[in-house]
């Protein structure tokens, strides 16, 4: 009897170790299950993947008539499986919407079908479809779909209460930066004189790099702003760079600068704070295009003010949709068509696109940790597949100057 008891204990211990090992080392799964509710059955394909500290869940849901909905959710469920617990349904005319509800009773991003096309909840609202009754029903169940309260206001900048946690936004204000976080706005002054066009400022990782335009014809001082700590520092270079210069782009920890007057290309390393010459009239320019380094005539690059192209090119995506702009996350592509409509597709299913929204005023589109940020009129908008289309900031100056004026970083 003692031997049997010891054997059971040993087996239990082994199973515990095995389960712990699975939870600790296995960083992805795919499971299939069904959800039954209100005499309907929904078939779910759930895919999970952990990338660094991020937990990504993707769902494909089929109803009994094989209508397909796809959802994305970014939440740490400790690698659990079958985290989609139920769905909320809305049907009227040719519109059929599904809202996913997860095990923590949180509502995910709503996806709809209009005729045979997958579209977002926000897109339908933009076209004039009213969901007031359904929104009221969801809100009585404790689900919040919209909030627009003002949190902070400084000068002409207004910050709204759905500004995301752990993010910092910078907005160029001609002599420095407004730094915005969840609960406050800080005006960080850097230059003595206003510099209207921000040609000599660039985001590099968690830092913002600004050339000292207070100097007359050339500069040798570079300011370095730590966006999370909201602090500034500077380094004085041994080499002077003409004010007729511009930033080519950022690769890793290196910021690349083209001096158009001298026809010299430099790299500035953020960590070592050293400047190095990497191109000139004899060696040509060193350019970064879609993940590869290329040599190019330095006069052509300088005269045309060419910049690095960091986004990956996907031939199949180009053939299917002819996008004018693509932004790639680790498992999906967001793309914009000629009429300023934004879609997304999963990398493993390029044929199933979801229409997210249309914005004819959209400018300066950035992708940060699977959320889109862009300028629309006097507002800065965030679009996330979970929270939808949200206004974060209002700044009237964006109506007149919007090129290279804002950036966003997220604390990991």
Tab-separated table of C-alpha atoms in Angstrom:
chain	number	residue	atom	x	y	z
A	1	UNK	CA	0.000	0.000	0.000
A	2	UNK	CA	2.857	2.346	0.846
A	3	UNK	CA	4.459	1.574	-2.523
A	4	UNK	CA	1.211	2.456	-4.366
A	5	UNK	CA	0.883	5.666	-2.370
A	6	UNK	CA	4.490	6.663	-3.146
A	7	UNK	CA	3.931	5.804	-6.808
A	8	UNK	CA	0.807	8.020	-6.980
A	9	UNK	CA	2.703	10.863	-5.282
A	10	UNK	CA	5.586	10.479	-7.738
A	11	UNK	CA	3.246	10.475	-10.740
A	12	UNK	CA	1.476	13.547	-9.402
A	13	UNK	CA	4.798	15.323	-8.921
A	14	UNK	CA	5.906	14.441	-12.457
A	15	UNK	CA	2.621	15.710	-13.887
A	16	UNK	CA	2.986	18.938	-11.921
A	17	UNK	CA	6.539	19.440	-13.228
A	18	UNK	CA	5.371	18.651	-16.759
A	19	UNK	CA	2.508	21.146	-16.536
A	20	UNK	CA	4.840	23.789	-15.128
A	21	UNK	CA	7.356	23.153	-17.926
A	22	UNK	CA	4.622	23.448	-20.542
A	23	UNK	CA	3.357	26.718	-19.060
A	24	UNK	CA	6.881	28.139	-18.793
A	25	UNK	CA	8.514	27.046	-22.052
A	26	UNK	CA	5.718	26.645	-24.619
A	27	UNK	CA	4.897	30.066	-26.016
A	28	UNK	CA	2.182	29.287	-28.546
A	29	UNK	CA	-0.845	27.091	-29.017
A	30	UNK	CA	-3.786	26.484	-31.316
A	31	UNK	CA	-7.032	25.038	-29.969
A	32	UNK	CA	-10.481	24.412	-31.431
A	33	UNK	CA	-13.688	24.518	-29.375
A	34	UNK	CA	-17.345	25.456	-29.495
A	35	UNK	CA	-19.495	27.977	-27.643
A	36	UNK	CA	-23.180	27.203	-27.226
A	37	UNK	CA	-25.617	29.938	-26.240
A	38	UNK	CA	-29.205	30.937	-27.068
A	39	UNK	CA	-29.734	27.810	-29.163
A	40	UNK	CA	-26.746	28.745	-31.349
A	41	UNK	CA	-23.354	27.078	-31.604
A	42	UNK	CA	-20.176	28.907	-32.603
A	43	UNK	CA	-16.969	27.149	-33.646
A	44	UNK	CA	-13.779	28.827	-32.450
A	45	UNK	CA	-10.189	28.505	-33.641
A	46	UNK	CA	-7.962	30.148	-31.049
A	47	UNK	CA	-4.298	30.891	-31.762
A	48	UNK	CA	-1.960	32.155	-29.064
A	49	UNK	CA	1.611	33.361	-29.327
A	50	UNK	CA	3.916	35.008	-26.817
A	51	UNK	CA	6.509	37.349	-28.293
A	52	UNK	CA	8.919	38.696	-25.687
A	53	UNK	CA	6.546	39.965	-22.974
A	54	UNK	CA	3.514	40.341	-25.226
A	55	UNK	CA	0.625	37.875	-25.305
A	56	UNK	CA	-1.303	37.779	-28.573
A	57	UNK	CA	-4.592	35.937	-29.095
A	58	UNK	CA	-6.245	35.614	-32.498
A	59	UNK	CA	-9.673	34.050	-32.995
A	60	UNK	CA	-11.603	32.797	-35.989
A	61	UNK	CA	-15.285	32.277	-35.139
A	62	UNK	CA	-17.807	30.527	-37.405
A	63	UNK	CA	-21.535	30.554	-36.767
A	64	UNK	CA	-23.839	27.684	-37.767
A	65	UNK	CA	-24.174	29.190	-41.277
A	66	UNK	CA	-20.370	29.367	-41.684
A	67	UNK	CA	-20.245	33.158	-41.462
A	68	UNK	CA	-16.679	33.947	-40.404
A	69	UNK	CA	-15.548	36.612	-37.941
A	70	UNK	CA	-11.948	37.242	-36.905
A	71	UNK	CA	-10.822	38.896	-33.678
A	72	UNK	CA	-7.583	39.965	-32.057
A	73	UNK	CA	-6.935	40.380	-28.328
A	74	UNK	CA	-3.812	41.490	-26.486
A	75	UNK	CA	-4.082	40.276	-22.907
A	76	UNK	CA	-1.960	38.213	-20.510
A	77	UNK	CA	-4.090	35.185	-19.608
A	78	UNK	CA	-1.044	33.212	-18.389
A	79	UNK	CA	-1.094	31.192	-21.653
A	80	UNK	CA	-4.527	29.802	-20.854
A	81	UNK	CA	-6.612	28.146	-23.543
A	82	UNK	CA	-10.251	28.633	-24.514
A	83	UNK	CA	-10.331	32.210	-23.225
A	84	UNK	CA	-13.289	33.271	-25.407
A	85	UNK	CA	-16.327	32.611	-23.221
A	86	UNK	CA	-19.274	33.997	-25.183
A	87	UNK	CA	-20.312	36.387	-27.943
A	88	UNK	CA	-22.827	39.235	-28.101
A	89	UNK	CA	-24.778	39.406	-31.370
A	90	UNK	CA	-26.461	42.261	-33.248
A	91	UNK	CA	-28.458	41.761	-36.482
A	92	UNK	CA	-30.420	44.295	-38.493
A	93	UNK	CA	-30.949	44.284	-42.253
A	94	UNK	CA	-27.679	43.493	-44.007
A	95	UNK	CA	-25.624	44.167	-40.860
A	96	UNK	CA	-24.487	41.342	-38.598
A	97	UNK	CA	-22.132	42.182	-35.707
A	98	UNK	CA	-20.350	40.010	-33.182
A	99	UNK	CA	-18.726	41.241	-29.954
A	100	UNK	CA	-16.359	38.750	-28.262
A	101	UNK	CA	-16.522	38.419	-24.474
A	102	UNK	CA	-13.525	36.903	-22.696
A	103	UNK	CA	-13.124	34.970	-19.455
A	104	UNK	CA	-12.462	38.101	-17.412
A	105	UNK	CA	-15.802	39.448	-18.701
A	106	UNK	CA	-14.031	42.011	-20.896
A	107	UNK	CA	-15.476	42.978	-24.250
A	108	UNK	CA	-13.147	42.765	-27.245
A	109	UNK	CA	-13.189	44.708	-30.497
A	110	UNK	CA	-16.501	44.355	-32.347
A	111	UNK	CA	-16.412	43.014	-35.908
A	112	UNK	CA	-19.349	43.141	-38.319
A	113	UNK	CA	-20.401	41.741	-41.652
A	114	UNK	CA	-22.058	44.079	-44.124
A	115	UNK	CA	-23.355	41.899	-46.904
A	116	UNK	CA	-20.333	39.626	-47.463
A	117	UNK	CA	-17.623	42.042	-46.320
A	118	UNK	CA	-15.950	42.066	-42.893
A	119	UNK	CA	-15.973	45.589	-41.472
A	120	UNK	CA	-15.276	47.134	-38.093
A	121	UNK	CA	-17.877	48.568	-35.743
A	122	UNK	CA	-16.208	51.965	-36.135
A	123	UNK	CA	-16.449	51.918	-39.923
A	124	UNK	CA	-20.207	51.347	-39.787
A	125	UNK	CA	-20.613	54.171	-37.260
A	126	UNK	CA	-18.695	56.444	-39.639
A	127	UNK	CA	-21.151	55.598	-42.435
A	128	UNK	CA	-24.115	56.656	-40.272
A	129	UNK	CA	-25.317	53.322	-38.875
A	130	UNK	CA	-26.827	53.835	-35.420
A	131	UNK	CA	-26.090	51.286	-32.695
A	132	UNK	CA	-27.594	53.311	-29.849
A	133	UNK	CA	-30.020	50.616	-28.706
A	134	UNK	CA	-27.417	47.832	-28.822
A	135	UNK	CA	-24.813	50.039	-27.102
A	136	UNK	CA	-27.331	50.683	-24.345
A	137	UNK	CA	-27.947	46.955	-23.923
A	138	UNK	CA	-24.212	46.256	-23.730
A	139	UNK	CA	-23.641	49.076	-21.257
A	140	UNK	CA	-26.337	47.699	-18.940
A	141	UNK	CA	-24.253	44.521	-18.843
A	142	UNK	CA	-21.236	46.543	-17.735
A	143	UNK	CA	-19.420	46.964	-21.069
A	144	UNK	CA	-18.051	50.455	-21.793
A	145	UNK	CA	-17.815	51.309	-25.493
A	146	UNK	CA	-16.987	55.021	-25.477
A	147	UNK	CA	-15.490	57.662	-23.223
A	148	UNK	CA	-14.419	61.192	-24.133
A	149	UNK	CA	-13.775	63.058	-20.887
A	150	UNK	CA	-10.928	65.583	-20.763
A	151	UNK	CA	-8.074	64.699	-18.399
A	152	UNK	CA	-5.622	67.563	-18.878
A	153	UNK	CA	-5.239	70.771	-20.868
A	154	UNK	CA	-2.169	72.932	-21.375
A	155	UNK	CA	-2.127	75.936	-23.678
A	156	UNK	CA	-3.765	74.596	-26.883
A	157	UNK	CA	-3.234	70.895	-26.173
A	158	UNK	CA	-6.130	68.818	-24.800
A	159	UNK	CA	-5.625	65.262	-23.484
A	160	UNK	CA	-8.539	62.790	-23.251
A	161	UNK	CA	-9.096	60.088	-20.665
A	162	UNK	CA	-8.610	57.067	-22.930
A	163	UNK	CA	-4.942	57.887	-23.548
A	164	UNK	CA	-3.345	54.416	-23.146
A	165	UNK	CA	-1.327	53.286	-20.144
A	166	UNK	CA	2.484	53.049	-20.444
A	167	UNK	CA	2.611	55.224	-23.570
A	168	UNK	CA	4.351	58.557	-24.066
A	169	UNK	CA	3.561	60.892	-26.943
A	170	UNK	CA	5.770	63.749	-28.074
A	171	UNK	CA	4.467	66.748	-30.049
A	172	UNK	CA	6.880	69.266	-31.588
A	173	UNK	CA	6.088	72.808	-30.430
A	174	UNK	CA	8.779	74.683	-32.435
A	175	UNK	CA	11.226	75.142	-29.550
A	176	UNK	CA	10.829	71.813	-27.753
A	177	UNK	CA	8.320	69.078	-27.082
A	178	UNK	CA	5.006	68.572	-25.380
A	179	UNK	CA	5.284	65.232	-23.582
A	180	UNK	CA	1.944	63.537	-22.944
A	181	UNK	CA	1.163	60.591	-20.715
A	182	UNK	CA	-1.991	59.060	-19.293
A	183	UNK	CA	-2.524	61.765	-16.695
A	184	UNK	CA	-0.539	64.859	-17.648
A	185	UNK	CA	1.106	67.122	-20.239
A	186	UNK	CA	4.619	68.513	-19.824
A	187	UNK	CA	6.109	71.329	-21.901
A	188	UNK	CA	9.822	70.555	-22.246
A	189	UNK	CA	11.678	73.581	-23.600
A	190	UNK	CA	14.891	72.830	-25.533
A	191	UNK	CA	15.705	75.596	-28.044
A	192	UNK	CA	15.862	79.357	-27.507
A	193	UNK	CA	14.368	80.225	-30.904
A	194	UNK	CA	11.413	78.702	-32.738
A	195	UNK	CA	12.151	76.278	-35.567
A	196	UNK	CA	8.926	75.782	-37.525
A	197	UNK	CA	9.687	72.817	-39.798
A	198	UNK	CA	10.941	69.904	-37.754
A	199	UNK	CA	13.541	68.626	-40.247
A	200	UNK	CA	16.186	68.106	-37.572
A	201	UNK	CA	14.254	66.061	-35.008
A	202	UNK	CA	13.764	62.297	-35.055
A	203	UNK	CA	12.577	59.479	-32.797
A	204	UNK	CA	15.222	56.843	-32.061
A	205	UNK	CA	13.982	54.052	-29.813
A	206	UNK	CA	12.861	55.624	-26.534
A	207	UNK	CA	14.739	58.860	-27.236
A	208	UNK	CA	14.043	61.944	-29.295
A	209	UNK	CA	17.055	63.468	-31.046
A	210	UNK	CA	17.094	67.204	-31.870
A	211	UNK	CA	19.894	69.174	-33.543
A	212	UNK	CA	20.719	72.528	-31.987
A	213	UNK	CA	19.213	74.892	-34.568
A	214	UNK	CA	20.035	77.885	-32.339
A	215	UNK	CA	23.538	77.716	-33.827
A	216	UNK	CA	23.869	79.894	-36.944
A	217	UNK	CA	25.122	78.007	-40.014
A	218	UNK	CA	26.188	74.646	-38.640
A	219	UNK	CA	25.586	72.696	-35.463
A	220	UNK	CA	27.702	70.436	-33.303
A	221	UNK	CA	25.323	70.032	-30.361
A	222	UNK	CA	22.675	67.315	-30.354
A	223	UNK	CA	19.977	67.169	-27.687
A	224	UNK	CA	18.779	63.789	-26.451
A	225	UNK	CA	15.351	63.630	-24.806
A	226	UNK	CA	14.442	60.610	-22.690
A	227	UNK	CA	10.722	60.358	-23.408
A	228	UNK	CA	9.871	58.146	-20.446
A	229	UNK	CA	11.861	60.096	-17.859
A	230	UNK	CA	10.836	63.415	-19.476
A	231	UNK	CA	14.422	64.656	-19.215
A	232	UNK	CA	16.917	66.153	-21.668
A	233	UNK	CA	20.656	65.908	-22.159
A	234	UNK	CA	23.075	66.960	-24.886
A	235	UNK	CA	26.352	65.990	-26.510
A	236	UNK	CA	28.784	68.344	-28.235
A	237	UNK	CA	30.293	66.743	-31.318
A	238	UNK	CA	33.852	67.266	-32.533
A	239	UNK	CA	32.498	67.715	-36.078
A	240	UNK	CA	30.238	70.517	-37.244
A	241	UNK	CA	27.278	69.563	-39.462
A	242	UNK	CA	25.675	72.022	-41.865
A	243	UNK	CA	22.173	73.207	-41.001
A	244	UNK	CA	21.378	72.215	-44.575
A	245	UNK	CA	21.158	68.601	-43.427
A	246	UNK	CA	18.433	66.096	-42.592
A	247	UNK	CA	17.928	62.750	-40.885
A	248	UNK	CA	17.924	59.766	-43.234
A	249	UNK	CA	16.435	57.417	-40.650
A	250	UNK	CA	17.204	55.168	-37.705
A	251	UNK	CA	18.511	51.592	-37.728
A	252	UNK	CA	19.083	49.961	-34.353
A	253	UNK	CA	20.881	52.425	-32.078
A	254	UNK	CA	22.221	54.538	-34.949
A	255	UNK	CA	20.729	57.780	-36.296
A	256	UNK	CA	21.842	58.595	-39.849
A	257	UNK	CA	22.389	62.200	-40.963
A	258	UNK	CA	22.967	63.586	-44.461
A	259	UNK	CA	24.979	66.811	-44.645
A	260	UNK	CA	23.766	68.195	-47.989
A	261	UNK	CA	26.330	70.984	-48.033
A	262	UNK	CA	29.416	68.752	-47.597
A	263	UNK	CA	27.828	65.651	-49.206
A	264	UNK	CA	28.801	63.563	-46.173
A	265	UNK	CA	26.680	60.918	-44.443
A	266	UNK	CA	27.108	60.362	-40.700
A	267	UNK	CA	25.835	57.882	-38.148
A	268	UNK	CA	25.285	58.974	-34.560
A	269	UNK	CA	25.171	56.179	-31.998
A	270	UNK	CA	22.761	56.871	-29.145
A	271	UNK	CA	24.546	54.581	-26.706
A	272	UNK	CA	28.164	55.673	-27.285
A	273	UNK	CA	27.126	59.190	-28.344
A	274	UNK	CA	29.781	59.107	-31.045
A	275	UNK	CA	29.547	60.475	-34.592
A	276	UNK	CA	31.024	58.461	-37.470
A	277	UNK	CA	31.368	59.243	-41.176
A	278	UNK	CA	29.777	56.440	-43.230
A	279	UNK	CA	29.465	58.008	-46.694
A	280	UNK	CA	30.991	60.762	-48.823
A	281	UNK	CA	31.589	61.869	-52.431
A	282	UNK	CA	34.072	59.056	-53.042
A	283	UNK	CA	32.329	56.160	-51.260
A	284	UNK	CA	28.703	57.221	-51.968
A	285	UNK	CA	25.787	56.992	-49.555
A	286	UNK	CA	24.863	53.968	-47.479
A	287	UNK	CA	21.084	53.521	-47.706
A	288	UNK	CA	18.672	51.149	-45.945
A	289	UNK	CA	15.775	49.864	-48.055
A	290	UNK	CA	13.271	47.290	-46.769
A	291	UNK	CA	15.722	45.452	-44.529
A	292	UNK	CA	18.808	45.639	-46.779
A	293	UNK	CA	21.752	48.019	-47.061
A	294	UNK	CA	22.559	49.460	-50.472
A	295	UNK	CA	25.136	51.849	-51.883
A	296	UNK	CA	23.683	54.794	-53.799
A	297	UNK	CA	25.006	57.952	-55.451
A	298	UNK	CA	25.333	60.482	-52.658
A	299	UNK	CA	24.432	63.419	-54.930
A	300	UNK	CA	21.139	61.741	-55.898
A	301	UNK	CA	20.278	60.939	-52.276
A	302	UNK	CA	21.201	64.416	-51.056
A	303	UNK	CA	19.564	66.408	-53.850
A	304	UNK	CA	16.298	64.442	-53.668
A	305	UNK	CA	16.346	64.254	-49.864
A	306	UNK	CA	15.845	60.490	-49.971
A	307	UNK	CA	15.252	58.681	-46.688
A	308	UNK	CA	15.494	55.095	-45.478
A	309	UNK	CA	12.569	52.786	-46.244
A	310	UNK	CA	12.162	50.494	-43.237
A	311	UNK	CA	8.787	48.847	-43.984
A	312	UNK	CA	8.889	45.356	-45.465
A	313	UNK	CA	7.477	44.805	-48.955
A	314	UNK	CA	5.085	41.907	-49.540
A	315	UNK	CA	4.514	41.149	-53.216
A	316	UNK	CA	1.377	39.079	-52.663
A	317	UNK	CA	-0.176	41.869	-50.580
A	318	UNK	CA	0.708	44.384	-53.306
A	319	UNK	CA	-0.963	42.227	-55.961
A	320	UNK	CA	-4.129	41.636	-53.933
A	321	UNK	CA	-4.864	45.164	-52.719
A	322	UNK	CA	-2.478	47.702	-54.337
A	323	UNK	CA	-2.004	49.546	-51.020
A	324	UNK	CA	-0.497	53.009	-50.938
A	325	UNK	CA	0.892	52.388	-47.455
A	326	UNK	CA	1.587	49.277	-45.352
A	327	UNK	CA	2.431	48.929	-41.666
A	328	UNK	CA	3.530	45.499	-40.428
A	329	UNK	CA	3.215	44.099	-36.905
A	330	UNK	CA	4.609	40.713	-35.950
A	331	UNK	CA	1.567	38.727	-37.185
A	332	UNK	CA	-0.544	41.085	-39.315
A	333	UNK	CA	-0.461	43.843	-41.895
A	334	UNK	CA	-2.375	47.104	-41.755
A	335	UNK	CA	-2.737	48.781	-45.128
A	336	UNK	CA	-4.289	51.906	-46.612
A	337	UNK	CA	-5.921	51.981	-50.040
A	338	UNK	CA	-6.163	54.890	-52.489
A	339	UNK	CA	-9.444	56.140	-50.961
A	340	UNK	CA	-7.878	56.334	-47.452
A	341	UNK	CA	-9.636	53.215	-46.178
A	342	UNK	CA	-7.680	51.196	-43.611
A	343	UNK	CA	-7.773	47.386	-43.530
A	344	UNK	CA	-5.908	44.620	-41.792
A	345	UNK	CA	-5.065	41.037	-42.716
A	346	UNK	CA	-3.308	38.283	-40.818
A	347	UNK	CA	0.042	37.292	-42.307
A	348	UNK	CA	-1.107	33.677	-42.593
A	349	UNK	CA	-4.429	34.626	-44.261
A	350	UNK	CA	-3.902	37.488	-46.719
A	351	UNK	CA	-7.199	36.799	-48.485
A	352	UNK	CA	-9.400	37.664	-45.479
A	353	UNK	CA	-9.289	41.424	-45.051
A	354	UNK	CA	-11.211	43.439	-42.462
A	355	UNK	CA	-12.241	47.017	-43.247
A	356	UNK	CA	-11.458	49.112	-40.165
A	357	UNK	CA	-12.264	52.735	-40.965
A	358	UNK	CA	-12.004	55.480	-43.563
A	359	UNK	CA	-10.491	58.894	-42.859
A	360	UNK	CA	-9.838	61.351	-45.674
A	361	UNK	CA	-7.884	63.625	-43.318
A	362	UNK	CA	-5.492	60.913	-42.142
A	363	UNK	CA	-1.791	61.895	-42.091
A	364	UNK	CA	1.470	60.694	-40.514
A	365	UNK	CA	0.405	57.098	-39.789
A	366	UNK	CA	2.490	55.239	-37.201
A	367	UNK	CA	2.218	51.705	-35.808
A	368	UNK	CA	3.275	51.202	-32.189
A	369	UNK	CA	2.796	47.822	-30.535
A	370	UNK	CA	-0.138	46.868	-32.807
A	371	UNK	CA	-1.955	50.191	-32.420
A	372	UNK	CA	-2.224	52.768	-35.191
A	373	UNK	CA	-1.675	56.449	-34.405
A	374	UNK	CA	-2.291	59.262	-36.884
A	375	UNK	CA	-3.316	62.892	-37.323
A	376	UNK	CA	-6.843	63.697	-38.468
A	377	UNK	CA	-7.577	67.395	-38.696
A	378	UNK	CA	-6.687	68.905	-35.311
A	379	UNK	CA	-6.801	65.540	-33.510
A	380	UNK	CA	-4.411	62.661	-32.916
A	381	UNK	CA	-6.281	59.361	-33.190
A	382	UNK	CA	-5.446	55.869	-31.961
A	383	UNK	CA	-6.977	52.826	-33.608
A	384	UNK	CA	-6.686	49.514	-31.803
A	385	UNK	CA	-8.480	46.297	-32.713
A	386	UNK	CA	-9.704	46.012	-29.123
A	387	UNK	CA	-10.689	49.582	-28.245
A	388	UNK	CA	-11.466	50.882	-31.744
A	389	UNK	CA	-11.207	54.452	-33.072
A	390	UNK	CA	-10.340	56.820	-30.201
A	391	UNK	CA	-9.425	60.504	-30.090
A	392	UNK	CA	-6.436	60.972	-27.772
A	393	UNK	CA	-5.356	64.570	-28.240
A	394	UNK	CA	-6.640	67.812	-29.756
A	395	UNK	CA	-4.158	70.477	-30.880
A	396	UNK	CA	-5.368	73.154	-33.366
A	397	UNK	CA	-1.818	73.662	-34.693
A	398	UNK	CA	-2.062	70.242	-36.375
A	399	UNK	CA	-4.380	71.822	-38.938
A	400	UNK	CA	-1.457	73.887	-40.262
A	401	UNK	CA	1.654	71.873	-39.496
A	402	UNK	CA	1.547	68.085	-39.313
A	403	UNK	CA	4.716	66.754	-40.929
A	404	UNK	CA	7.067	64.996	-38.483
A	405	UNK	CA	5.326	66.683	-35.575
A	406	UNK	CA	4.393	63.774	-33.272
A	407	UNK	CA	5.714	60.393	-32.165
A	408	UNK	CA	4.624	57.654	-29.782
A	409	UNK	CA	6.561	55.127	-27.692
A	410	UNK	CA	5.434	52.405	-25.326
A	411	UNK	CA	7.250	51.277	-22.203
A	412	UNK	CA	7.923	47.549	-22.376
